[in-house]
Amino acid sequence: MNKPNYKLAEGLVPANYVRQAVESRNTRENLVKTVLSQRRLPVGGWDDATIKLFLQDLSLMDSNNFNEYSGAGEREGRIESSLVRDMHNGMGHGIGRSGDISAHQPKAAGSSLMSKLTQYFMLEILKLSGATRTKSCYVFPLATGMAVVMCLLALKAKNPTATHVVWPRIDQKTCLKAIVATGFIPVVIENITEDNDKGPHTTDELRTDLPAIEDAIKRAGGPEKVLCVLSTTSCFAPRAFDKVSEIAVMCERLGIAHVVNNAYGVTSSLIMHHVNEAMRLGRVDAYVQSTDKNFLVPVGGSVIAGPDKHLKVADVCKTYPGRASGTPTLDVFITLLSMGSNGYKHRLLQRKEIYEILKQKMSEVAAKHGERLLHTPHNPISLAITITPRRRASSQTEVGDRDAQEPESTSGTWDTVGNGMEALDTRQVEPDSHTDIDTASSSTRHELEKHKALHASHSGGVQEVPIDTITSFSMLVAVSDETENASSHTPTKSHRERKEKLATNEGSSISKTSAQHSAARSAPRPINPHPDSDATDVTRLGAMLFRRGVSGARVVSADDVKVVAGVSFKGYGAHADAYFTPYLTVAAALGMTRKDVEQVVERIDKTLTEYFDS
C-alpha cells in the first residue's frame, strides 16, 4: 500500500498499529532504495520476506502481469501452469532482445531491471573475490561450456582467418567439445611435472608447458591462424591451475587472444589473484565461470567477465542469437540478495577452512591404508591420494591362500640392479627418423618397440587434431618402474611395502618431453607402483564409493584410452599420458561442511578397507 492508503487504514484500526506497520514496510523499502541508488549488493543478506516483496514489485512491472492489458503478439508471457508461474515469480518474458542478450525489453521492465542489478552484483562479487581489474561481466543463461563457445564465436568475428585454438590439456570433455563445436582445430598441449625450489621430485602436480604453447602457436601460423589460447584454472588434482599470468604475457607479446576457463575458480582467492595478475600483466580477453559451482544455484548459468580491452563483454552479448531465459539470472539475483557481500565472504572463508580439514583427514586415511596424499600446492580446491592397484588375478595363489609370490624378474625392458630397477637409456625419435631403433640390438629393439606400444607419449608437448585426424610429434620415452625382491608376502604386507617406497617420492615425474625443453622436465616415474598390479581394477573402487553414497569422488586408473571429439587421449582422466599412479580425487567445493567431510572420509576409509581386503 502507499501512504494515502495507510492513512485511510487508520480509520479502520488504531492509528498506532498502522504506524508500526508503516515503519516495518519502510524499513524494507529503504533496503530496496539503497540497492537501486547505490547499485551494489547489500552488505548483509536480506530475509525472504523482503526478497519476495521486491520480486513481486519487479514482476508487476512486466506487461504480462498488467491489468487491462491485451497482447496480440506471438510472445506475450502467457503461462499455463500456476506452479510454473510461481517458480518464475510471474516473469515470463526472459531477458534480452533478438539482437543483444543484454538489451532491455519493452514488455519486461521488471525483468530487465532484475537482470541489470544482477550484473552490478556480479561485478562486485568478482572484485571482492580477487579479480579487481574486471571491468564488466554478464550472467548468461548457458552452462560453462556453451559460454566458452560464445567467447570463441565473438573472437572469431574479430579474427575470421583463425583456424586453431591452443589448449593446455585438461581431461574434461566440455572445453574440447566447445572448441570443436565452433569449427576450430584443437592443438592439445600436454602437461608436465616440474621441480620446485625444494629440489627435484618434490611435487606430484601437473603444470603448464609454456615453451610448448609458444611453439604450438608458431607452428600453427601465429596470430592469423591461432584464434586464442584456452587456459584452465579450476580442475581436479593432480592437475594444477594453468600459469595464466605467464600465458597472458605470452599472448600479449604474440598478439594472440586468451580465454580463461575459470569454472569454479571464483571460490578460491589464490586462483582469482592469478586471474587478476594475468589481466594486469598481459592479455586476458575473457574469463568464464559457472553459476552453480560458485554461487550455489541450480545448473544452467555462467558468467563471462573481462577487462574490456581487446574483447568487450558487450561484444559477446551481441553474439548471442535471440532473447534468453531469465531463470539463471533470477537464481543468482535471489541468492546474492540472500547472502549479501558479507555472507559470500563467509562462504569463501568457510570453503578455505574446509579444504584444510579435508586435506588433513584424507592424508590420515591415505597413511592408514599405506597410501599418501599427492603434493599439489597449486590446486587450492581439489586433492588426491594414491591408490595402489591390487594384484592381477594371475599373480594370486589359490583361494584361501593369502600369500602371493612377487615376480622374480620382469620383462627385458628393465635391467635388474640389486633390489631396484634401472631404466634403459633411450633417445628422442623424430617423427621421420628410426635411427635409434634401427641401430639397437635385436633384443633391445624388440623391447623398445614393445615399450613404445604400451607407454609411448602421443606428443612431444603438442598434439594438433584436425577434428578426425590426429597428428602428433611422437617421443619414445622409457618409464621407470620399481619392484621388490622375489619373496612371499601377504597382499596387505606387500601393499604396505610398496607404498612405503612410494611415500619417499622416488623417481617422481612424468617424462613427456621435447628435446628443446627437456631441462624443464623431471626424471621419469613409474606408470604403476608395481609391475604385476592391475591399474584398471581401481575403477571398481569408484563404483564401490558410489554405492556407499559418496558422489563427486573420482577414481582414475591413469591408463585409460579415450577418444573425445575426435582426439585420442592416453591416460584419460589423469590429464597426462602416463601419470605415475592411479589415484582417488575429491574437492572442497563451496558449501561443503565439516559434517560432509567427516562423512565422506569415513566412507572412503571403509571402502578402501573393503577394496584392499577383497
Short mmCIF file of C-alpha atoms in Angstrom, two decimals, residues 38 40 48 158 163 202 219 286 293 295 307 348 372 375 385 428 434 459 496 499 504 507 526 530 565 577 591:
data_model
loop_
_atom_site.label_atom_id
_atom_site.label_comp_id
_atom_site.label_asym_id
_atom_site.label_seq_id
_atom_site.Cartn_x
_atom_site.Cartn_y
_atom_site.Cartn_z
CA GLN A 38 24.00 2.54 -4.93
CA ARG A 40 25.64 -2.51 -5.07
CA ASP A 48 13.00 -13.97 2.43
CA LYS A 158 37.38 -10.31 -34.96
CA THR A 163 41.61 -21.96 -37.61
CA THR A 202 59.08 -32.64 -4.58
CA ARG A 219 53.79 -23.93 -35.80
CA ALA A 286 37.56 -13.07 -21.16
CA LYS A 293 29.60 -24.12 -8.61
CA PHE A 295 27.06 -19.30 -6.18
CA PRO A 307 38.96 -6.30 -18.50
CA LEU A 348 34.64 -18.27 0.78
CA ARG A 372 49.83 -40.98 0.55
CA HIS A 375 51.55 -32.96 -3.18
CA ILE A 385 45.55 -39.73 -2.73
CA GLN A 428 64.45 -38.94 -28.89
CA HIS A 434 64.03 -44.58 -36.93
CA SER A 459 53.01 -35.94 -28.33
CA ARG A 496 52.25 -51.55 2.53
CA LYS A 499 53.54 -47.69 -0.59
CA THR A 504 59.55 -41.49 -0.43
CA GLY A 507 61.60 -41.26 -9.34
CA PRO A 526 56.74 -45.47 -12.84
CA HIS A 530 54.19 -52.45 -9.08
CA ALA A 565 35.61 -35.11 -30.12
CA ASP A 577 49.64 -39.70 -20.99
CA GLY A 591 29.02 -25.11 0.54
#
